Short mmCIF file of C-alpha atoms and ligand atoms in Angstrom, two decimals:
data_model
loop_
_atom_site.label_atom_id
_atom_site.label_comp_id
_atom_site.label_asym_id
_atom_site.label_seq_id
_atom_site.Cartn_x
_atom_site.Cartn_y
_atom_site.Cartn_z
CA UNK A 1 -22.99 191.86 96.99
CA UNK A 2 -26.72 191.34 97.50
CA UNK A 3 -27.49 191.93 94.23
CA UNK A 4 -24.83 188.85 92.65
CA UNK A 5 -26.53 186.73 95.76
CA UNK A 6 -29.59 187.55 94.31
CA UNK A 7 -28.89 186.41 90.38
CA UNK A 8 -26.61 183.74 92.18
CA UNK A 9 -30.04 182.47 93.53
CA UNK A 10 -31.99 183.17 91.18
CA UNK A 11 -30.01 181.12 88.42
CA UNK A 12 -29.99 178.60 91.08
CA UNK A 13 -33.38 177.62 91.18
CA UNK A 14 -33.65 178.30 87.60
CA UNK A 15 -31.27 175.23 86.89
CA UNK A 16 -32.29 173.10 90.25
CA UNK A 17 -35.92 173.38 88.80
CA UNK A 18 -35.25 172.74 85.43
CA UNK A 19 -37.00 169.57 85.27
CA UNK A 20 -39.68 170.72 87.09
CA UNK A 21 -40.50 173.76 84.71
CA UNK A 22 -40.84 170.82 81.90
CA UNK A 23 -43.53 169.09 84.08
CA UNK A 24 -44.98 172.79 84.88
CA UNK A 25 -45.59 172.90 81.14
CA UNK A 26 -47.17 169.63 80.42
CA UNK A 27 -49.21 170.15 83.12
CA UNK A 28 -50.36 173.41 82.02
CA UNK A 29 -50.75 171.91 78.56
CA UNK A 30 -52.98 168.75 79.81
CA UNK A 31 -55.48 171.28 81.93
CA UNK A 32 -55.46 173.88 78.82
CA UNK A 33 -56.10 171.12 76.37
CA UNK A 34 -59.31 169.42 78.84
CA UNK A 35 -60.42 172.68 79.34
CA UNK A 36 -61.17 173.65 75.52
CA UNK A 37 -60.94 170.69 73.36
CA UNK A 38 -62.39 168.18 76.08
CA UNK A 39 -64.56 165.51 74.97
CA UNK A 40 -65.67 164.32 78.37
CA UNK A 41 -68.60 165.87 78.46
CA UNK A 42 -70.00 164.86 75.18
CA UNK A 43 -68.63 160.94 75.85
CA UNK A 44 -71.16 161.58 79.21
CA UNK A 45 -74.06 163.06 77.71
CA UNK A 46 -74.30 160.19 75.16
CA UNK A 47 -73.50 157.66 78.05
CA UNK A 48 -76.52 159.18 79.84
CA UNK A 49 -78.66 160.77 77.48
CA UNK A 50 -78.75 158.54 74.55
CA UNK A 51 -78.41 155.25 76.88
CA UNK A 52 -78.92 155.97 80.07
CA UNK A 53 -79.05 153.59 83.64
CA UNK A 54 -76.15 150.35 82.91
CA UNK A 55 -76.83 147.87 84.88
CA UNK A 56 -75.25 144.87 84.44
CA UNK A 57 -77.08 142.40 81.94
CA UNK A 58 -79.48 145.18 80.74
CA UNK A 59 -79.47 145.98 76.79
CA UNK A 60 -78.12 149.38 78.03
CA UNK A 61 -74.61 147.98 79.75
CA UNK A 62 -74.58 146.40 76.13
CA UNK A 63 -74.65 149.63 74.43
CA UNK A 64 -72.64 151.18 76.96
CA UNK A 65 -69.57 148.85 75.81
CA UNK A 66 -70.35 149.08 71.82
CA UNK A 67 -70.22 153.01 72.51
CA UNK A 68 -67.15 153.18 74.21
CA UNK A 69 -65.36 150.70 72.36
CA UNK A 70 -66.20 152.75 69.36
CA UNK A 71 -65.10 155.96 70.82
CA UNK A 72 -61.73 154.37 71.93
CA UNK A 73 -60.98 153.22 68.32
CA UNK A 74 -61.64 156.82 67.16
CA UNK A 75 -58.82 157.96 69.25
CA UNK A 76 -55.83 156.01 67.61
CA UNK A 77 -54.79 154.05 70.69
CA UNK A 78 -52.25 151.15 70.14
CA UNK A 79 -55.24 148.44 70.79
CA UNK A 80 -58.65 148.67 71.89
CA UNK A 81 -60.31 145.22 73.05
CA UNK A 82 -63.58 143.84 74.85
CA UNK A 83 -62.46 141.50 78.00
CA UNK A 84 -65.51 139.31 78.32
CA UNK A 85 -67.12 138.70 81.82
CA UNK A 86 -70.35 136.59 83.68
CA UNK A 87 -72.08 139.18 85.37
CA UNK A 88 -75.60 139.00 87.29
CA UNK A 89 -78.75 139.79 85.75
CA UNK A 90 -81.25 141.40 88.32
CA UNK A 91 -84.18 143.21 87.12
CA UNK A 92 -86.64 145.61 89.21
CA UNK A 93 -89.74 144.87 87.38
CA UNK A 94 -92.64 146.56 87.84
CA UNK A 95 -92.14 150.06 90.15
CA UNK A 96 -92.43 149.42 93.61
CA UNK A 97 -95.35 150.61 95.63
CA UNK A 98 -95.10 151.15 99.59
CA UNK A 99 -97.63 153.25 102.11
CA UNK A 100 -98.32 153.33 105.80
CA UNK A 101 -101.70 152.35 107.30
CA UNK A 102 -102.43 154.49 110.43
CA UNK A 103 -105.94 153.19 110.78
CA UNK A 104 -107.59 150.67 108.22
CA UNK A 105 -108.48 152.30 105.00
CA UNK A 106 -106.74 155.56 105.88
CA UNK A 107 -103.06 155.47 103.86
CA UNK A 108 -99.97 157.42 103.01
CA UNK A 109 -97.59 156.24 100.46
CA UNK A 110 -93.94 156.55 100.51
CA UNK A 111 -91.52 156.38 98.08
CA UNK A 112 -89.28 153.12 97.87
CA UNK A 113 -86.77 151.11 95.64
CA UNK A 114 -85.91 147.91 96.02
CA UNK A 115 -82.46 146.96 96.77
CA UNK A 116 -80.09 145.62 94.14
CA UNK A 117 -80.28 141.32 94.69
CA UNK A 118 -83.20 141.80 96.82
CA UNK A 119 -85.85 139.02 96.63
CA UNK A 120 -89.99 140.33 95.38
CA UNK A 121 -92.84 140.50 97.85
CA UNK A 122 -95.61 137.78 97.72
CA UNK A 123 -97.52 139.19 94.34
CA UNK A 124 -100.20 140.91 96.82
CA UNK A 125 -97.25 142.82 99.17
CA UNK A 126 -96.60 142.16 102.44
CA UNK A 127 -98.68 144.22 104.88
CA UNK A 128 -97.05 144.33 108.92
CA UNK A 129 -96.41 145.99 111.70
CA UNK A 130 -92.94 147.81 111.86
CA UNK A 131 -89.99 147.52 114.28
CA UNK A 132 -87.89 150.85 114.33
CA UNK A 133 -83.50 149.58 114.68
CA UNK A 134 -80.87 151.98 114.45
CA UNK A 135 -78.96 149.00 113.28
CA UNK A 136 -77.70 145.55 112.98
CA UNK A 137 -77.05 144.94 116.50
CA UNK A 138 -80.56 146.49 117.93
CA UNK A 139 -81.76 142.77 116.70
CA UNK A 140 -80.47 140.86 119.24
CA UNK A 141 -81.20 143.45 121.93
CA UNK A 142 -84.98 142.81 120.81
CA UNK A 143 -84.64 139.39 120.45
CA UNK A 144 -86.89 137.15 117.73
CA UNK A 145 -90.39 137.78 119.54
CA UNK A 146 -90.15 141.50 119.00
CA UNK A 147 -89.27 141.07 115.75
CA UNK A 148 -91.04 137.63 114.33
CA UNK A 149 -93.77 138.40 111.69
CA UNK A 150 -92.45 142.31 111.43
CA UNK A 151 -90.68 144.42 108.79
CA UNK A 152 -87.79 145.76 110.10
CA UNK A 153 -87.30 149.33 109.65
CA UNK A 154 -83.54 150.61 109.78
CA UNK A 155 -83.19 154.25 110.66
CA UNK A 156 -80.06 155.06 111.68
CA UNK A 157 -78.97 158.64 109.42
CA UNK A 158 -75.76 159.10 107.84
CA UNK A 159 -73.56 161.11 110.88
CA UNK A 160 -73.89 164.87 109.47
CA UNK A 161 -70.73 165.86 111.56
CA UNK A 162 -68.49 163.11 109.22
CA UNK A 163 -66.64 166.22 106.57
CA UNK A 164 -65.98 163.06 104.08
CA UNK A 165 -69.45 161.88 103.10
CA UNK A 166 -67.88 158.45 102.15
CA UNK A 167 -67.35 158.45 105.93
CA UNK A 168 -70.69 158.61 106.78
CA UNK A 169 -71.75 156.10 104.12
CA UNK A 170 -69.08 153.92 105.55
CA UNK A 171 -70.42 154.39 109.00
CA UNK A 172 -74.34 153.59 107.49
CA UNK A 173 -74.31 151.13 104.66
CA UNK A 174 -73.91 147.38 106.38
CA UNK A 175 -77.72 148.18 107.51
CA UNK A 176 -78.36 148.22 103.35
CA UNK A 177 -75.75 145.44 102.93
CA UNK A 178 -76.70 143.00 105.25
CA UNK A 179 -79.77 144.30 106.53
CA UNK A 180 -82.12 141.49 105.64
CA UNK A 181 -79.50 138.57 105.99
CA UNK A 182 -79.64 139.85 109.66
CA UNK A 183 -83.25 140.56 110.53
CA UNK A 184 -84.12 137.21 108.26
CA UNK A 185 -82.72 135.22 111.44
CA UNK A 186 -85.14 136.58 113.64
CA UNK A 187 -88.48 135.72 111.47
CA UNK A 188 -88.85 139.18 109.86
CA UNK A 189 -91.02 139.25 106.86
CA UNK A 190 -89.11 142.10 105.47
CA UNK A 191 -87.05 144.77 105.72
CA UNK A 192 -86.81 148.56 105.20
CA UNK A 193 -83.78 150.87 105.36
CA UNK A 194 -83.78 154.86 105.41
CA UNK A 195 -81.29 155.37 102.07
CA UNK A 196 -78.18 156.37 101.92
CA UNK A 197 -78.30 160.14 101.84
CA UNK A 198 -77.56 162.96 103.94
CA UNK A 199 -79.97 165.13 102.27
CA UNK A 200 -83.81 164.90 103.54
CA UNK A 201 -86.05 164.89 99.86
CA UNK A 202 -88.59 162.33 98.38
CA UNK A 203 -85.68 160.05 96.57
CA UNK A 204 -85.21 156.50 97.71
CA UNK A 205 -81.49 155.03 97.30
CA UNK A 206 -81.00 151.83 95.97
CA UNK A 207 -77.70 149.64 96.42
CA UNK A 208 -75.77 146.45 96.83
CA UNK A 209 -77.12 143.73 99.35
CA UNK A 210 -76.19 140.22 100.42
CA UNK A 211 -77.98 137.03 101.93
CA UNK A 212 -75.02 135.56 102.95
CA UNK A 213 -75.27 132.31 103.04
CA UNK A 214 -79.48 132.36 103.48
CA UNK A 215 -81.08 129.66 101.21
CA UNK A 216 -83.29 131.30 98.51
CA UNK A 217 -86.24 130.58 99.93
CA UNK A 218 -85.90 131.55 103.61
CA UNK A 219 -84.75 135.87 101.97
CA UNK A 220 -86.78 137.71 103.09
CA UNK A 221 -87.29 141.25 100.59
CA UNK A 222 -85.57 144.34 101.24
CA UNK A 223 -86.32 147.73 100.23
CA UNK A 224 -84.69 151.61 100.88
CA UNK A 225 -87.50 154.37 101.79
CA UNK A 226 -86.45 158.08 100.83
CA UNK A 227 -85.08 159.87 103.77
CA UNK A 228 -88.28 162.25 104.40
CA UNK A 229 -90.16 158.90 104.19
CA UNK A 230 -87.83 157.37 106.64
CA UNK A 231 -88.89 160.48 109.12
CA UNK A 232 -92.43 160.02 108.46
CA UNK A 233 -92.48 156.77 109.25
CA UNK A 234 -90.45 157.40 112.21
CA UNK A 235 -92.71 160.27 113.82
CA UNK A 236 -96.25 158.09 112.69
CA UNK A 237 -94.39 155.31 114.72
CA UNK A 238 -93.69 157.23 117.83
CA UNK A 239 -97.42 158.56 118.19
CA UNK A 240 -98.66 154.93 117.51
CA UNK A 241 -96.29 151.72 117.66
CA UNK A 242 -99.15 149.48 116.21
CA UNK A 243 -99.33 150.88 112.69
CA UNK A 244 -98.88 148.64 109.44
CA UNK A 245 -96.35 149.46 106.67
CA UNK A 246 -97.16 148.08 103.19
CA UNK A 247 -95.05 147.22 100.14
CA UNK A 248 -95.08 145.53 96.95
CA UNK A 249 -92.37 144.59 94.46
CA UNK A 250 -91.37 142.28 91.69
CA UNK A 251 -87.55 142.29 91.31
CA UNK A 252 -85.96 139.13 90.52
CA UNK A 253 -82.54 137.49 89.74
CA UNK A 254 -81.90 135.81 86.35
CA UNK A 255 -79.10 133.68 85.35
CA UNK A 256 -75.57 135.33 84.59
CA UNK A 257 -74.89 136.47 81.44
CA UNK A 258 -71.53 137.29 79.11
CA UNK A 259 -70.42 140.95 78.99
CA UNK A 260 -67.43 143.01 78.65
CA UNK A 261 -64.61 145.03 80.11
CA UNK A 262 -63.63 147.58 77.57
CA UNK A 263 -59.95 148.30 77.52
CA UNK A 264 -57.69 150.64 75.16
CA UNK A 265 -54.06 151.02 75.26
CA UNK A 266 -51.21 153.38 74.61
CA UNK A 267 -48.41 151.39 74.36
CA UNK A 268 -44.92 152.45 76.17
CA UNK A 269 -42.35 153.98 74.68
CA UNK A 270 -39.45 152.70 76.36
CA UNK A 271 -41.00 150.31 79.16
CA UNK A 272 -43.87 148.67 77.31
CA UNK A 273 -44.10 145.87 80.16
CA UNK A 274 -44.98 148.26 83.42
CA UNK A 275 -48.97 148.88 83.34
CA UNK A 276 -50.66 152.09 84.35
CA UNK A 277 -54.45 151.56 84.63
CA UNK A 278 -56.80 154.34 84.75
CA UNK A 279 -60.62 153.58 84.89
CA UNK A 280 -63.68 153.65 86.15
CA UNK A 281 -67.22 151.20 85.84
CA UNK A 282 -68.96 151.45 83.04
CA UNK A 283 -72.17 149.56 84.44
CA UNK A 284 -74.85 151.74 86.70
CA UNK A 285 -77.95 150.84 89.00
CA UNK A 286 -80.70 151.78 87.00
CA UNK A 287 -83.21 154.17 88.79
CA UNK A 288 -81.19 157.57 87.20
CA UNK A 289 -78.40 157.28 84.27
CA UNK A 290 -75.29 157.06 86.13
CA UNK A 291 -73.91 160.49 85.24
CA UNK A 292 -71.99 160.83 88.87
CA UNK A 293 -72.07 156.64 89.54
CA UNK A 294 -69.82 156.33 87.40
CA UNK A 295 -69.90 157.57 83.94
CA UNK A 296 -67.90 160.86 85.28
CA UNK A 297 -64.88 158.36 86.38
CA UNK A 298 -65.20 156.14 82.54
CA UNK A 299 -65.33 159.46 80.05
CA UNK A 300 -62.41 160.81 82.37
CA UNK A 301 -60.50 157.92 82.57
CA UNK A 302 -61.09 157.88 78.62
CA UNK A 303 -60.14 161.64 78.69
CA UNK A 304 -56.76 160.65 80.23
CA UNK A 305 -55.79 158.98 77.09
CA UNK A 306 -56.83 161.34 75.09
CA UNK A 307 -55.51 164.29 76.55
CA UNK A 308 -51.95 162.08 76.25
CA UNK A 309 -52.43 162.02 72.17
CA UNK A 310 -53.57 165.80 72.27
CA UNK A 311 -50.50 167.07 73.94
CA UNK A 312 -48.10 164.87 71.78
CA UNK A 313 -47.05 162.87 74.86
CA UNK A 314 -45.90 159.48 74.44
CA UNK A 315 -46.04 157.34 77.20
CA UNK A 316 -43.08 155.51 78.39
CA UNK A 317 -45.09 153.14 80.44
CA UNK A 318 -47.63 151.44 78.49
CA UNK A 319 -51.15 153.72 79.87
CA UNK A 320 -54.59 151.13 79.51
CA UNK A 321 -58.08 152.82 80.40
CA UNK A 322 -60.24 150.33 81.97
CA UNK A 323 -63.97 150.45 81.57
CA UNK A 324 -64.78 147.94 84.02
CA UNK A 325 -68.26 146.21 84.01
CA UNK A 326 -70.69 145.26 86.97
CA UNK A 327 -68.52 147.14 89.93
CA UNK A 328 -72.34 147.54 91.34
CA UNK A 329 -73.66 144.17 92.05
CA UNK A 330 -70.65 141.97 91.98
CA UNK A 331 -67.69 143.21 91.20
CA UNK A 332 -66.72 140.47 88.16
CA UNK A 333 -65.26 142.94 86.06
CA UNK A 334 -62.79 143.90 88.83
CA UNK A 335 -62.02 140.36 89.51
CA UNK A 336 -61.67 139.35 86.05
CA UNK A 337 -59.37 142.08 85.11
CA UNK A 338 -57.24 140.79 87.61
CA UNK A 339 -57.60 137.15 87.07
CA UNK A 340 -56.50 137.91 83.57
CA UNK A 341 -53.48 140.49 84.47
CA UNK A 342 -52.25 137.84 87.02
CA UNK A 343 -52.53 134.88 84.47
CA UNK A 344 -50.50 136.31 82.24
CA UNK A 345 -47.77 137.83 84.29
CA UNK A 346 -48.41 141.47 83.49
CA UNK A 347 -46.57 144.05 85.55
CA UNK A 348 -48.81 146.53 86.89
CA UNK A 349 -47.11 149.59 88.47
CA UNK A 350 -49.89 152.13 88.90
CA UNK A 351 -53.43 152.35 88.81
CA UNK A 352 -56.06 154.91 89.29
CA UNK A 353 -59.72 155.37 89.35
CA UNK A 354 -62.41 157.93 89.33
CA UNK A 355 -65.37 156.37 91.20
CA UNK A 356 -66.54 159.43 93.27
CA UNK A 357 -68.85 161.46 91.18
CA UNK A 358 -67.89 164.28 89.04
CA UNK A 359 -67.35 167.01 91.34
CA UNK A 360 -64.50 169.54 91.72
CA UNK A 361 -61.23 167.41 92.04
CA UNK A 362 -59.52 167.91 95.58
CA UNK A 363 -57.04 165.47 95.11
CA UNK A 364 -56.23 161.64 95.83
CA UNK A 365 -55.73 158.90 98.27
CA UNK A 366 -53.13 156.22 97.76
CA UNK A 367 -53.00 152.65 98.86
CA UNK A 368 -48.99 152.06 98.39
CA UNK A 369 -45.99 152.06 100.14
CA UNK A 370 -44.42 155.09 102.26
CA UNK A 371 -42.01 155.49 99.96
CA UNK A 372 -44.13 156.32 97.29
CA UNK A 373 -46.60 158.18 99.04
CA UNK A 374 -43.52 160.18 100.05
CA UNK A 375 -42.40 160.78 95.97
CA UNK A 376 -45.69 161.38 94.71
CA UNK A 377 -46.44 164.20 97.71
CA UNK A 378 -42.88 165.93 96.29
CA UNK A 379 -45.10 166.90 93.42
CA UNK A 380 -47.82 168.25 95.27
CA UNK A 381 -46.50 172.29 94.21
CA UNK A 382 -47.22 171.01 90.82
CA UNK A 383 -50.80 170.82 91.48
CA UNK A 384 -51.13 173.84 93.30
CA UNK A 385 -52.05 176.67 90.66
CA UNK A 386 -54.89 173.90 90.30
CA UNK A 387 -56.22 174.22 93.82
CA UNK A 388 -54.91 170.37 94.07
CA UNK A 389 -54.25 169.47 97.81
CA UNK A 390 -55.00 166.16 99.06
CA UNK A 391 -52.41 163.83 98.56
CA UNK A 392 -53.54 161.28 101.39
CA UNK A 393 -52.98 157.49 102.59
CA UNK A 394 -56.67 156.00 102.23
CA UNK A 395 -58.71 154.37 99.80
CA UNK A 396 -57.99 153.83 96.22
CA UNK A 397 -61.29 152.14 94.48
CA UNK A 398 -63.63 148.87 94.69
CA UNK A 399 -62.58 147.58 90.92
CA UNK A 400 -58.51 148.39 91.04
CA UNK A 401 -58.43 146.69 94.30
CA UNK A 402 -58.32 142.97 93.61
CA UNK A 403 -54.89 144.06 91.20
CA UNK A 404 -53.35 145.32 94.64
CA UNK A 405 -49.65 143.40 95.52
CA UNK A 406 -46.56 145.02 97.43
CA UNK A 407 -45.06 146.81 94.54
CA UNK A 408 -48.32 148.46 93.13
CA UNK A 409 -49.54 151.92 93.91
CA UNK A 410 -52.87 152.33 93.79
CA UNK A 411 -54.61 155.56 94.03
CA UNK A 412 -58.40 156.93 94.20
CA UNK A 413 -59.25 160.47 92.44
CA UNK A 414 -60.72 162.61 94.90
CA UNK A 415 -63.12 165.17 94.70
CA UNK A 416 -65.29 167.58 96.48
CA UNK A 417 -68.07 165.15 98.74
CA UNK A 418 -70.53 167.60 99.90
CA UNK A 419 -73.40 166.53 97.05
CA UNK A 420 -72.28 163.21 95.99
CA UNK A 421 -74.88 161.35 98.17
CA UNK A 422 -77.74 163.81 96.98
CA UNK A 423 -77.25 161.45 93.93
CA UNK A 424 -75.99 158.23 94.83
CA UNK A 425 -78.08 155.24 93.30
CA UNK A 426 -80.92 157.64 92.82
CA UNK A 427 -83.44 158.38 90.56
CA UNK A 428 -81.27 161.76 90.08
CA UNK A 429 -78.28 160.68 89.25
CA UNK A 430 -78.21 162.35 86.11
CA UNK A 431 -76.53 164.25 83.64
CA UNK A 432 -77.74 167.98 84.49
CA UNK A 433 -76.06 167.67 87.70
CA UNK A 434 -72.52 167.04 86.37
CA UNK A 435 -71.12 170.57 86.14
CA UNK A 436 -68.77 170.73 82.80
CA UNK A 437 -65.56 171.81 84.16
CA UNK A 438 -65.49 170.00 87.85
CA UNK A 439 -65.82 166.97 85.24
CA UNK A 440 -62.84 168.35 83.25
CA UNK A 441 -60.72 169.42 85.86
CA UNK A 442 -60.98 165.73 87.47
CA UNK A 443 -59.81 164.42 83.75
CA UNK A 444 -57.31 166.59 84.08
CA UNK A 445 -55.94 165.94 87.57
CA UNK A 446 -55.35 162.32 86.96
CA UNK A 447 -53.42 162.84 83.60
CA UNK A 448 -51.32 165.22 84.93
CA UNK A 449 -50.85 162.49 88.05
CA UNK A 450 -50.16 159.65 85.41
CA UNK A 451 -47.87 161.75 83.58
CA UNK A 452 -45.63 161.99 86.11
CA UNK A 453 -45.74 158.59 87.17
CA UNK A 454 -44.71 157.91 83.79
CA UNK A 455 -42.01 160.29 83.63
CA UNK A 456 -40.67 159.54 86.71
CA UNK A 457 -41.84 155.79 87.37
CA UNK A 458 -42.69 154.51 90.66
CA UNK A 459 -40.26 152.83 93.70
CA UNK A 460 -40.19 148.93 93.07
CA UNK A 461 -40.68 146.87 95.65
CA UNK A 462 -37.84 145.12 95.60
CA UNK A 463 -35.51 148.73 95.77
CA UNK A 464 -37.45 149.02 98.43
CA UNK A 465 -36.76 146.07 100.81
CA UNK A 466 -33.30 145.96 99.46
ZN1 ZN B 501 -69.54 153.68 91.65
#
């Protein structure tokens, strides 16, 4: 009797898993196929190695999108096209050059960056005394006659105890952001903010700022000191408050300029109007070569494609990759993409992007409705030989969000976030610390995610309500 209960089972599970023993095997094929035919890895090294840093408006974004393009026509996609874009122009100039002055004459420099949209120095520096905030709101406490005629010096560290280093970033980066804006209103001369890493070394961070809605010619210059600088500067403070800080750059903005989105398609077999979108941004800041930030999340998102053709699986959804240009400092190709989508009435049903370095994939987060959160966590066994596990509510990515409606599920690759802010907008962001396989794995994760949101589509809106 136990026995027939056993094969009664056993046949079962055989025929109430069917299906899923089909998705087993593409699965298996996609991570096979990344795993010893991937081309990631070579897309990245040229990205970084033969072009290097992207940012937007620089003869290397240019090259960026010729490369690409190329590489997506060599793959035999349905269409391949350039969506062109104004984006910024801001260039560093000359390196900048900082130091404190504990008595006159006697120095010690420090490594800085200026921050991307930041206004230059006066052509000789600025030379001042410091004020030490741990952040925005320290200003007011102060008040302008602390702070009048100072730099400002933002210190407060990225919390160590966050597990999700984007947490701590979170928690840190509207001291880089709005930094100046803030400490402008008070008669600062400048600004200086400990970067954006949880690591203590000798790189300084740069990043996105704002002015708000300061004229140009009350911004005052803002600049991101290494974290070891940040503590030196710190301690020399606390043993004498009446030091001067020095620093010197030429950054400066230029007129906008045209460049592209690069997009490829795979059109569906059976419902060419519903959109999946996979990408990443194909611009970088320019102080390393944007290996992690974000060339890992554009050869990946390229890889997805790929992988498709290499496995002999046609989409039934029509599958884009989305190289989007000048996520950094503005955000246009993100806002074009969807001005475009939404102009001509494109459905969009999924999309995903890979803009959190190249590390071991973990998982995702997913900015959609319960219902589909609740579908795509039925697959989560799937991913499990894979070491797969996060299938979360959170954040999906800065240049899928402005596609987001209702019906939409949008979704954020995940990986490992221990080291990605030993990198992040640094001068080693590069392609030596992009380990081959946490790159492929990632690639293929999100295949194997848009595969079966392709195969089993997502929960419309209106199904839902109804
Ligand atoms: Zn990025």
């Amino acid at each position: 009797m136990r026995g027939i209960v056993l094969v009664v089972l056993l046949l079962l599970s055989g025929s109430v898993f069917y299906g899923q023993s089909e998705d087993e095997k593409q699965i298996r094929a996609i991570y096979d196929a990344a795993l010893t035919k991937g081309k990631a890895y070579d897309w990245l090294n040229h990205l970084s190695n033969q072009i290097g840093g992207r940012l937007s408006g620089s003869v290397q974004a240019q090259q960026a999108v010729d490369y690409t393009r190329q590489q997506l026509d060599s793959l035999g996609l349905d269409r391949v096209w350039l969506q062109p874009v104004m984006v910024p122009k801001w260039v560093r100039g000359t390196p900048e050059f900082a130091y404190i002055e504990t008595k006159p004459g006697l120095t010690t420099n420090v490594p800085i960056c200026a921050l991307g949209g930041s206004v230059a120095t006066p052509e000789k520096g600025i030379k001042a005394n410091i004020v030490e905030v741990q952040g925005i709101a320290d200003l007011e406490k102060l008040g302008r006659e602390k702070i009048e005629g100072k730099i400002v010096f933002y210190n407060r560290p990225m919390d160590p105890t966050q597990i999700s280093t984007f947490a701590a970033y979170s928690g840190c980066v509207d001291q880089r952001y709005s930094g100046a804006e803030e400490a402008g209103k008070y008669g600062a001369l400048g600004v200086i903010v400990r970067s954006m890493n949880l690591r203590l070394d000798d790189y300084p961070h740069t990043g996105s700022m704002s002015y708000g809605e300061i004229p140009v010619e009350n911004r005052i210059p803002a600049a991101a000191i290494s974290t070891k600088g940040a503590e030196l500067l710190s301690t020399t403070l606390k043993l004498n408050p009446n030091i001067s800080f020095y620093f010197k750059q030429s950054c400066k903005q230029l007129p906008d300029v045209e460049s592209y989105n690069v997009i490829g398609e795979i059109r569906g077999s059976t419902h060419p109007e519903e959109i999946m979108v996979v990408g990443g941004h194909l611009d970088s800041w320019d102080l390393g070569d944007g290996s992690h930030d974000d060339g890992a999340g554009c050869v990946q998102s390229m890889e997805v494609l790929r992988l498709f053709k290499e496995t002999g699986y046609r989409p039934k959804r029509t599958l884009r990759v989305v190289l989007f240009m000048n996520e950094e400092n503005g955000l246009r190709g993100g806002n074009k993409y969807a001005e475009v989508a939404r102009s001509k009435n494109e459905h969009h049903v999924f999309a995903l992007e890979s803009d959190s370095g190249g590390f071991t994939p973990r998982g995702f987060s997913f900015d959609c409705s319960e219902e589909n959160l609740k579908q795509i966590q039925s697959w989560k066994p799937l991913f499990e030989p894979y070491l797969i596990h996060m299938f979360v509510e959170g954040y999906s990515g800065a240049d899928i969000g402005p596609l987001k409606n209702e019906g939409l599920v949008l979704a954020g690759l995940r990986p490992d976030s221990q080291r990605y802010f030993d990198h992040h907008h640094a001068e080693n962001d590069t392609f030596e610390h992009v380990n081959k396989r946490e790159l492929e794995l990632g690639a293929a994760t999100m295949a194997s995610l848009v595969y079966l949101i392709d195969k089993y589509g997502t929960v419309p809106q209106s199904v839902i309500k109804g």
